[in-house]
Coordinates of C-alpha atoms in Angstrom, one line a residue:
X1 CA -42.1 22.2 -48.2
X2 CA -39.2 23.2 -50.5
X3 CA -36.2 24.7 -48.9
X4 CA -35.2 28.1 -50.1
X5 CA -31.7 29.6 -50.2
X6 CA -32.6 31.5 -47.1
X7 CA -33.5 28.3 -45.3
X8 CA -30.3 26.7 -46.4
X9 CA -28.2 29.6 -45.2
X10 CA -30.0 29.6 -41.8
X11 CA -29.4 25.9 -41.3
X12 CA -25.7 26.3 -42.3
X13 CA -25.4 29.2 -39.8
X14 CA -27.0 27.1 -37.1
X15 CA -24.6 24.2 -37.8
X16 CA -21.6 26.6 -37.7
X17 CA -22.7 28.0 -34.4
X18 CA -23.1 24.6 -32.9
X19 CA -19.7 23.5 -34.2
X20 CA -18.2 26.7 -32.8
X21 CA -19.7 26.0 -29.3
X22 CA -18.3 22.4 -29.6
X23 CA -14.8 23.6 -30.4
X24 CA -14.9 26.2 -27.6
X25 CA -15.9 23.5 -25.1
X26 CA -13.1 21.2 -26.4
X27 CA -10.6 24.0 -25.9
X28 CA -12.0 24.6 -22.4
X29 CA -11.5 20.9 -21.5
X30 CA -8.0 20.9 -22.9
X31 CA -7.1 23.9 -20.9
X32 CA -8.6 22.2 -17.8
X33 CA -6.5 19.1 -18.4
X34 CA -3.4 21.2 -18.8
X35 CA -3.7 22.6 -15.3
X36 CA -1.3 21.8 -12.5
X37 CA -3.9 19.4 -11.1
X38 CA -3.6 17.0 -14.0
X39 CA 0.0 17.1 -15.0
X40 CA 0.5 13.5 -13.7
X41 CA -2.7 12.1 -15.1
X42 CA -2.9 10.0 -18.3
X43 CA -6.1 9.6 -20.3
X44 CA -6.7 7.1 -23.1
X45 CA -9.2 9.4 -24.7
X46 CA -9.3 13.0 -26.1
X47 CA -11.1 16.2 -25.1
X48 CA -13.2 15.8 -28.2
X49 CA -14.3 12.4 -27.1
X50 CA -15.5 13.8 -23.7
X51 CA -17.4 16.7 -25.2
X52 CA -19.1 14.5 -27.8
X53 CA -20.5 12.4 -24.9
X54 CA -21.9 15.3 -23.0
X55 CA -25.5 16.5 -23.0
X56 CA -26.6 20.0 -23.8
X57 CA -27.7 20.9 -20.3
X58 CA -24.8 21.5 -17.9
X59 CA -24.9 20.7 -14.2
X60 CA -22.8 21.8 -11.3
X61 CA -21.8 19.6 -8.3
X62 CA -21.0 20.6 -4.8
X63 CA -18.6 17.8 -4.7
X64 CA -16.2 19.9 -6.8
X65 CA -15.6 22.1 -3.8
X66 CA -15.0 19.2 -1.5
X67 CA -12.6 17.6 -4.0
X68 CA -10.7 20.9 -4.4
X69 CA -10.4 21.2 -0.6
X70 CA -9.2 17.6 -0.2
X71 CA -6.7 18.0 -2.9
X72 CA -5.3 21.2 -1.4
X73 CA -5.2 19.6 2.0
X74 CA -3.3 16.5 0.9
X75 CA -0.8 18.4 -1.3
X76 CA -0.1 20.6 1.8
X77 CA 0.5 17.5 3.9
X78 CA 2.7 16.0 1.1
X79 CA 4.8 19.2 1.0
X80 CA 5.2 19.3 4.8
X81 CA 5.9 15.6 5.2
X82 CA 2.8 15.2 7.3
X83 CA -0.4 13.3 6.9
X84 CA -4.2 13.8 7.1
X85 CA -5.2 11.1 9.6
X86 CA -8.7 9.9 9.8
X87 CA -10.8 6.8 10.5
X88 CA -14.0 5.1 9.3
X89 CA -17.1 7.0 10.4
X90 CA -20.1 4.9 11.3
X91 CA -22.9 7.5 11.5
X92 CA -23.5 11.3 11.4
X93 CA -22.8 11.6 15.1
X94 CA -19.3 10.4 14.6
X95 CA -18.9 12.6 11.5
X96 CA -19.7 15.7 13.5
X97 CA -17.4 14.8 16.3
X98 CA -14.5 13.9 13.9
X99 CA -14.9 17.1 11.9
X100 CA -13.8 19.1 14.9
X101 CA -10.5 17.4 15.1
X102 CA -9.7 15.9 11.7
X103 CA -9.3 17.4 8.3
X104 CA -10.8 14.5 6.3
X105 CA -13.5 11.9 6.9
X106 CA -13.5 8.3 5.7
X107 CA -16.6 6.2 5.1
X108 CA -15.9 2.4 5.1
X109 CA -17.8 0.3 2.6
X110 CA -17.3 -2.7 4.9
X111 CA -18.6 -0.8 7.9
X112 CA -21.7 0.4 6.0
X113 CA -22.5 -3.1 4.7
X114 CA -21.8 -4.7 8.0
X115 CA -24.2 -2.4 9.9
X116 CA -26.9 -2.8 7.2
X117 CA -27.3 0.8 6.1
X118 CA -30.1 0.4 3.6
X119 CA -30.4 4.0 2.6
X120 CA -27.0 4.3 1.0
X121 CA -26.3 7.2 3.4
X122 CA -24.0 7.2 6.5
X123 CA -27.1 8.2 8.6
X124 CA -30.4 10.2 8.7
X125 CA -30.3 13.6 7.1
X126 CA -32.1 15.2 10.0
X127 CA -28.8 15.2 11.9
X128 CA -26.9 18.5 11.8
X129 CA -23.6 17.2 10.8
X130 CA -20.8 19.1 9.0
X131 CA -20.8 19.2 5.2
X132 CA -17.6 21.2 4.7
X133 CA -15.1 18.4 5.7
X134 CA -14.0 16.3 2.7
X135 CA -15.4 12.8 2.8
X136 CA -13.6 9.9 1.1
X137 CA -15.8 6.8 0.5
X138 CA -14.9 3.2 0.1
X139 CA -16.1 1.8 -3.2
X140 CA -16.8 -1.9 -2.9
X141 CA -18.2 -2.8 -6.3
X142 CA -15.2 -4.7 -7.7
X143 CA -15.2 -3.1 -11.2
X144 CA -18.5 -4.3 -12.6
X145 CA -18.6 -2.5 -15.9
X146 CA -21.8 -0.4 -16.0
X147 CA -21.7 0.0 -12.2
X148 CA -18.4 1.8 -12.4
X149 CA -20.0 4.6 -14.4
X150 CA -23.3 4.7 -12.4
X151 CA -21.5 4.7 -9.1
X152 CA -19.2 7.5 -10.1
X153 CA -22.3 9.7 -10.8
X154 CA -24.1 8.6 -7.6
X155 CA -21.1 9.2 -5.4
X156 CA -20.5 12.6 -6.9
X157 CA -24.1 13.6 -6.3
X158 CA -23.7 12.6 -2.7
X159 CA -20.9 15.1 -2.1
X160 CA -18.1 12.6 -1.8
X161 CA -14.8 14.4 -2.3
X162 CA -13.1 11.2 -3.4
X163 CA -12.9 7.5 -2.9
X164 CA -10.6 4.5 -3.3
X165 CA -11.4 1.6 -5.5
X166 CA -11.8 -1.8 -4.1
X167 CA -8.4 -3.3 -3.7
X168 CA -7.8 -4.5 -7.2
X169 CA -9.9 -7.6 -6.8
X170 CA -11.6 -9.4 -9.7
X171 CA -15.4 -8.9 -10.0
X172 CA -15.8 -12.7 -10.0
X173 CA -14.4 -13.2 -6.5
X174 CA -15.3 -10.4 -4.1
X175 CA -13.3 -11.3 -1.1
X176 CA -11.8 -8.3 0.7
X177 CA -8.0 -8.0 1.3
X178 CA -7.9 -9.6 4.8
X179 CA -9.6 -12.8 3.6
X180 CA -8.2 -15.7 1.8
X181 CA -9.1 -16.6 -1.8
X182 CA -8.6 -13.2 -3.4
X183 CA -8.0 -12.7 -7.1
X184 CA -6.1 -9.7 -8.4
X185 CA -6.9 -8.1 -11.7
X186 CA -4.3 -6.8 -14.2
X187 CA -5.0 -4.5 -17.1
X188 CA -8.7 -4.5 -16.2
X189 CA -8.0 -2.3 -13.3
X190 CA -6.5 0.5 -15.4
X191 CA -9.5 0.2 -17.7
X192 CA -11.7 0.7 -14.7
X193 CA -9.9 3.7 -13.5
X194 CA -10.0 5.3 -17.0
X195 CA -13.7 4.5 -17.3
X196 CA -14.3 6.3 -14.0
X197 CA -12.2 9.2 -15.0
X198 CA -14.1 9.5 -18.3
X199 CA -17.4 9.7 -16.4
X200 CA -16.0 12.6 -14.3
X201 CA -14.9 14.4 -17.4
X202 CA -18.2 13.9 -19.2
X203 CA -20.0 15.4 -16.2
X204 CA -17.7 18.3 -16.2
X205 CA -16.5 18.3 -12.6
X206 CA -14.3 21.3 -12.8
X207 CA -12.5 20.5 -9.6
X208 CA -11.4 17.0 -10.4
X209 CA -12.1 14.1 -8.1
X210 CA -9.5 12.5 -6.0
X211 CA -9.1 8.9 -7.2
X212 CA -7.5 6.6 -4.6
X213 CA -6.1 3.5 -6.2
X214 CA -5.6 0.5 -3.9
X215 CA -2.9 -2.1 -4.5
X216 CA -3.7 -5.7 -3.5
X217 CA -2.0 -6.8 -0.4
X218 CA 1.2 -8.7 -0.8
X219 CA 2.9 -11.2 1.5
X220 CA -0.3 -13.2 2.2
X221 CA 0.5 -16.8 1.3
X222 CA -3.1 -18.1 2.1
X223 CA -4.7 -16.3 -0.8
X224 CA -5.8 -18.0 -4.0
X225 CA -3.2 -16.3 -6.1
X226 CA -0.3 -16.9 -3.7
X227 CA 2.4 -19.0 -5.3
X228 CA 3.1 -22.6 -4.3
X229 CA 6.6 -22.9 -2.9
X230 CA 7.4 -25.5 -5.5
X231 CA 6.4 -23.3 -8.4
X232 CA 9.0 -21.2 -10.2
X233 CA 8.7 -18.0 -12.1
X234 CA 10.0 -17.8 -15.7
X235 CA 13.0 -15.8 -14.5
X236 CA 13.9 -18.4 -11.9
X237 CA 13.7 -21.1 -14.6
X238 CA 16.0 -19.1 -16.9
X239 CA 18.5 -18.6 -14.0
X240 CA 18.5 -22.3 -13.1
X241 CA 18.9 -23.3 -16.8
X242 CA 21.9 -21.0 -17.2
X243 CA 23.5 -22.4 -14.1
X244 CA 23.0 -25.9 -15.5
X245 CA 24.6 -25.1 -18.9
X246 CA 27.9 -26.9 -19.7
X247 CA 29.9 -23.8 -20.3
X248 CA 32.8 -22.1 -18.5
X249 CA 32.2 -20.2 -15.2
X250 CA 33.1 -16.9 -16.7
X251 CA 30.6 -17.2 -19.5
X252 CA 28.0 -18.6 -17.1
X253 CA 28.4 -15.5 -14.9
X254 CA 28.2 -13.2 -17.9
X255 CA 25.0 -14.7 -19.1
X256 CA 23.5 -14.7 -15.6
X257 CA 24.4 -11.0 -15.3
X258 CA 22.9 -10.2 -18.7
X259 CA 19.7 -12.0 -17.8
X260 CA 19.4 -10.3 -14.5
X261 CA 20.0 -6.9 -16.1
X262 CA 17.2 -7.5 -18.6
X263 CA 14.7 -9.2 -16.2
X264 CA 14.6 -6.9 -13.2
X265 CA 11.3 -5.6 -11.9
X266 CA 12.1 -2.2 -13.4
X267 CA 12.1 -3.7 -16.9
X268 CA 8.5 -5.2 -16.6
X269 CA 9.3 -7.7 -19.3
X270 CA 6.4 -9.6 -20.9
X271 CA 6.7 -13.4 -21.2
X272 CA 7.4 -13.1 -25.0
X273 CA 10.1 -10.6 -24.5
X274 CA 11.7 -12.7 -21.8
X275 CA 11.8 -15.8 -24.1
X276 CA 13.5 -13.7 -26.9
X277 CA 16.3 -12.7 -24.5
X278 CA 16.6 -16.3 -23.1
X279 CA 17.0 -17.6 -26.7
X280 CA 19.8 -15.1 -27.3
X281 CA 21.5 -16.5 -24.2
X282 CA 21.4 -20.0 -25.7
X283 CA 18.2 -21.3 -24.1
X284 CA 16.1 -22.5 -27.0
X285 CA 12.7 -24.2 -26.3
X286 CA 13.0 -23.7 -22.5
X287 CA 10.0 -25.4 -20.9
X288 CA 7.9 -23.2 -18.6
X289 CA 4.1 -23.4 -18.7
X290 CA 2.1 -20.9 -16.8
X291 CA -1.1 -22.8 -17.5
X292 CA -0.1 -26.0 -15.7
X293 CA -0.4 -24.6 -12.1
X294 CA -3.6 -22.7 -12.8
X295 CA -6.3 -23.1 -10.2
X296 CA -9.5 -25.1 -10.7
X297 CA -11.3 -21.8 -11.4
X298 CA -8.8 -21.0 -14.1
X299 CA -6.8 -18.3 -12.3
X300 CA -3.1 -18.0 -12.8
X301 CA -0.7 -18.2 -9.9
X302 CA 0.8 -14.9 -8.7
X303 CA 3.4 -14.4 -6.0
X304 CA 2.6 -11.3 -4.0
X305 CA 5.5 -9.1 -2.7
X306 CA 6.4 -5.5 -2.2
X307 CA 8.3 -5.7 -5.5
X308 CA 5.1 -6.9 -7.2
X309 CA 3.1 -4.0 -5.6
X310 CA 5.8 -1.5 -6.7
X311 CA 5.5 -2.7 -10.3
X312 CA 1.7 -2.4 -10.2
X313 CA 1.9 0.9 -8.5
X314 CA 4.1 2.3 -11.3
X315 CA 1.6 1.1 -13.8
X316 CA -1.4 2.6 -12.0
X317 CA 0.2 5.9 -11.0
X318 CA -0.7 7.8 -14.3
X319 CA -4.3 6.8 -13.8
X320 CA -4.9 7.5 -10.1
X321 CA -4.2 10.3 -7.6
X322 CA -3.2 8.3 -4.6
X323 CA -1.6 4.8 -4.4
X324 CA -2.2 2.4 -1.5
X325 CA -0.4 -0.8 -0.9
X326 CA -2.2 -3.1 1.5
X327 CA 0.1 -4.9 3.8
X328 CA -0.3 -7.9 6.2
X329 CA 1.0 -6.0 9.2
X330 CA 2.3 -2.5 10.1
X331 CA 5.8 -2.7 8.8
X332 CA 8.0 0.4 8.4
X333 CA 10.5 -1.4 6.1
X334 CA 7.7 -2.4 3.7
X335 CA 6.4 1.1 3.7
X336 CA 9.9 2.5 2.9
X337 CA 10.5 0.0 0.1
X338 CA 7.2 0.6 -1.6
X339 CA 7.5 4.4 -1.3
X340 CA 11.0 4.5 -2.7
X341 CA 10.2 2.0 -5.4
X342 CA 7.2 3.9 -6.8
X343 CA 8.7 7.4 -6.3
X344 CA 11.8 6.4 -8.2
X345 CA 9.6 6.7 -11.3
X346 CA 6.8 8.9 -10.1
X347 CA 8.4 11.2 -7.5
X348 CA 5.3 13.5 -7.1
X349 CA 2.7 10.7 -6.5
X350 CA 0.8 10.8 -3.2
X351 CA 0.6 7.7 -1.1
X352 CA -2.0 6.4 1.3
X353 CA -1.8 3.8 4.1
X354 CA -4.4 1.7 5.9
X355 CA -3.8 1.7 9.6
X356 CA -5.9 -1.4 9.7
X357 CA -7.8 -2.7 12.8
X358 CA -7.4 -6.1 11.2
X359 CA -3.8 -5.9 12.4
X360 CA -3.0 -7.1 15.9
X361 CA -1.0 -4.0 16.7
X362 CA 0.1 -5.3 20.1
X363 CA 1.6 -8.3 18.3
X364 CA 3.5 -6.1 15.8
X365 CA 6.6 -5.9 18.0
X366 CA 6.2 -2.1 18.4
X367 CA 6.5 -0.2 21.6
X368 CA 3.9 2.3 22.6
X369 CA 6.2 5.1 21.6
X370 CA 6.7 3.5 18.1
X371 CA 2.9 3.1 17.7
X372 CA 2.5 6.8 18.6
X373 CA 5.1 7.9 16.1
X374 CA 4.1 5.5 13.3
X375 CA 1.9 8.0 11.4
X376 CA 4.4 10.9 11.3
X377 CA 7.2 8.5 10.4
X378 CA 5.6 7.1 7.3
X379 CA 4.1 10.5 6.5
X380 CA 7.7 11.7 5.8
X381 CA 7.9 8.9 3.2
X382 CA 5.0 10.4 1.3
X383 CA 2.0 8.7 2.9
X384 CA 0.0 11.9 3.2
X385 CA -3.4 10.2 3.8
X386 CA -3.7 7.6 6.5
X387 CA -6.9 6.0 7.8
X388 CA -8.2 3.5 10.3
X389 CA -10.9 1.8 8.3
X390 CA -13.2 0.5 11.1
X391 CA -12.4 2.6 14.1
X392 CA -16.0 3.8 14.2
X393 CA -17.3 0.3 14.2
X394 CA -15.0 -0.8 17.0
X395 CA -15.5 2.3 19.1
X396 CA -19.2 2.0 18.8
X397 CA -19.1 -1.7 19.9
X398 CA -16.7 -1.0 22.8
X399 CA -18.6 1.9 24.3
X400 CA -22.0 0.1 24.0
X401 CA -20.7 -3.2 25.4
X402 CA -19.0 -1.6 28.4
X403 CA -21.9 0.8 29.1
X404 CA -24.5 -2.0 28.8
X405 CA -22.6 -4.2 31.2
X406 CA -22.4 -1.4 33.8
X407 CA -26.0 -0.3 33.2
X408 CA -27.2 -3.8 33.9
X409 CA -25.6 -3.5 37.4
X410 CA -25.8 0.1 38.4
X411 CA -28.8 1.5 36.4
X412 CA -29.0 5.2 35.7
X413 CA -25.8 6.0 37.7
X414 CA -23.9 4.1 35.0
X415 CA -25.4 6.4 32.3
X416 CA -24.8 9.6 34.2
X417 CA -21.2 8.8 35.2
X418 CA -20.1 7.2 31.9
X419 CA -22.0 9.4 29.4
X420 CA -23.8 12.5 30.5
X421 CA -21.2 13.8 32.9
X422 CA -18.4 13.0 30.4
X423 CA -20.3 14.8 27.6
X424 CA -20.6 17.9 29.9
X425 CA -17.0 17.7 31.1
X426 CA -15.6 17.5 27.5
X427 CA -18.1 19.9 25.9
X428 CA -19.5 17.3 23.6
X429 CA -22.3 18.8 21.4
X430 CA -24.6 15.9 21.8
X431 CA -25.3 16.7 25.4
X432 CA -28.1 18.8 23.9
X433 CA -29.1 16.1 21.5
X434 CA -32.5 17.7 20.4
X435 CA -30.8 20.8 19.3
X436 CA -27.9 18.9 17.7
X437 CA -30.4 16.8 15.7
X438 CA -31.8 19.8 13.9
X439 CA -34.9 20.6 16.0
X440 CA -34.1 24.3 16.0
X441 CA -33.7 24.3 12.2
X442 CA -37.2 22.9 11.6
X443 CA -38.7 25.3 14.1
X444 CA -37.3 28.1 12.0
X445 CA -38.7 26.5 8.9
X446 CA -42.2 26.3 10.5
X447 CA -42.1 29.9 11.8
X448 CA -40.9 31.2 8.4
X449 CA -44.1 30.0 6.8
X450 CA -46.3 31.0 9.7
X451 CA -45.3 34.6 10.0
X452 CA -42.7 33.9 12.8
X453 CA -45.2 32.5 15.2
X454 CA -45.7 28.8 16.2
X455 CA -47.4 27.3 19.2
X456 CA -46.1 23.9 18.4
X457 CA -42.4 24.6 18.1
X458 CA -40.3 21.6 19.2
X459 CA -37.9 23.7 21.1
X460 CA -40.5 25.9 22.8
X461 CA -41.3 26.4 26.4
X462 CA -41.3 23.1 28.3
X463 CA -38.7 21.3 26.2
X464 CA -36.5 19.2 28.5
X465 CA -33.4 20.6 27.1
X466 CA -34.0 23.8 29.1
X467 CA -32.6 21.8 32.1
X468 CA -29.2 21.8 30.5
X469 CA -29.0 25.6 30.7
X470 CA -29.4 25.8 34.4
X471 CA -27.1 25.7 37.5
X472 CA -28.3 23.4 40.2
X473 CA -27.1 21.7 43.4
X474 CA -26.3 18.0 43.1
X475 CA -27.1 16.2 46.4
X476 CA -24.6 13.7 47.5
X477 CA -21.7 15.2 45.6
X478 CA -18.4 15.5 47.4
X479 CA -17.7 19.1 48.6
X480 CA -14.3 20.1 47.1
X481 CA -14.4 23.5 48.8
X482 CA -16.0 26.0 46.5
X483 CA -18.5 25.1 43.8
X484 CA -17.9 21.4 44.2
X485 CA -21.6 20.6 44.8
X486 CA -22.8 22.8 41.9
X487 CA -23.1 21.7 38.3
X488 CA -23.4 24.0 35.4
X489 CA -24.8 22.3 32.3
X490 CA -23.0 23.7 29.3
X491 CA -23.9 23.2 25.6
X492 CA -22.0 24.8 22.8
X493 CA -25.0 24.6 20.5

């Protein structure tokens, strides 16, 4: 078929309309990026790049609302010098209990993998657990390239408000921070953060995600990248070489001062830049080979320290929303040094801290009062999100172990005293566990499609949970003078 002038004009009009929609979407993305939320964020790509990667069908994500709420919560804490404190949730029961008292929920990747959760969920969806408390998830995928993009989409669809990225470890050695043999990544980590951010932008998440960047722990000499005590940095070699020069003491001090001024952590000199300065100071052909002490696997040696974490934090700050330095023990001095070092260049950056159960807190030298005040003290330094990674794991093990031991000896009295009466006394929702787990909801579902009538309702007449709405006399109870022998079962559901 031959195209007529009318066909040509129609095609041109269609192209112009499509280009107009494209430019309008680009302008919308640019306005979005110019908001207060993104004033600290750096992207290595343009709004046009993002729009060109989008499909024609737009989707909305409930995670946007959670991310917005979490961002507002943490900014409020940052302004007030306080912190959102949370811990690792093991299952929906813990999520529901935590949501009554905490303003954010953390899901530990280690905890999930350790307890063999095969459905990629913190627990069965039948449970009636809160969905309006922001959840931050632990992302243990170690920057595998395509997985970074895929997981960003999957986590978003699962209503995660944000997550932190696995501790800066290399994808070839997946040891977690508390183990030996870790390998820290360099520029690759920034690329991974940008890759993840790009996926968010392409999907058009209007309330941007909270990206929590973790900094590899320092001060752990057992790790693969810890520096041998006999090895020297290039800066140390230059310093030693200047001290050994056959020149006057005044000139020697001048050259040392000049070198120290140029080679401080703030300067972040590359090896090549350092050699150029050393040559200007009279050190030609200075021998220093970073390949000689490389490990059998080919990794370079790296001396971890708070200063090293500060340098990395400054580099990562434009690409993340929170920074976290992992430490070997709870140390207020380290927290202060890291916060001051990063905030000297990025004063508005938010910080996070792992109140790790891997620490032996009793061996930290703190008094009980200092432990109690640790969270608010470092919150004033800017650590506005603080979390105990595996508290759910340890709490679950402790309660089960102590109850099982007592149950083996005292039978049902152990259950009643340790659990049922304590649930009643403290108004814990799970006392009425059938209602808590969603039985009422599915009864309503069934009645809705059956005209409001059902003879098989789970919560109908005869359900055992009716016992918890009664007042009864408990034989053998101590009379306290009044209603001491009477028990009223209370459920807030």
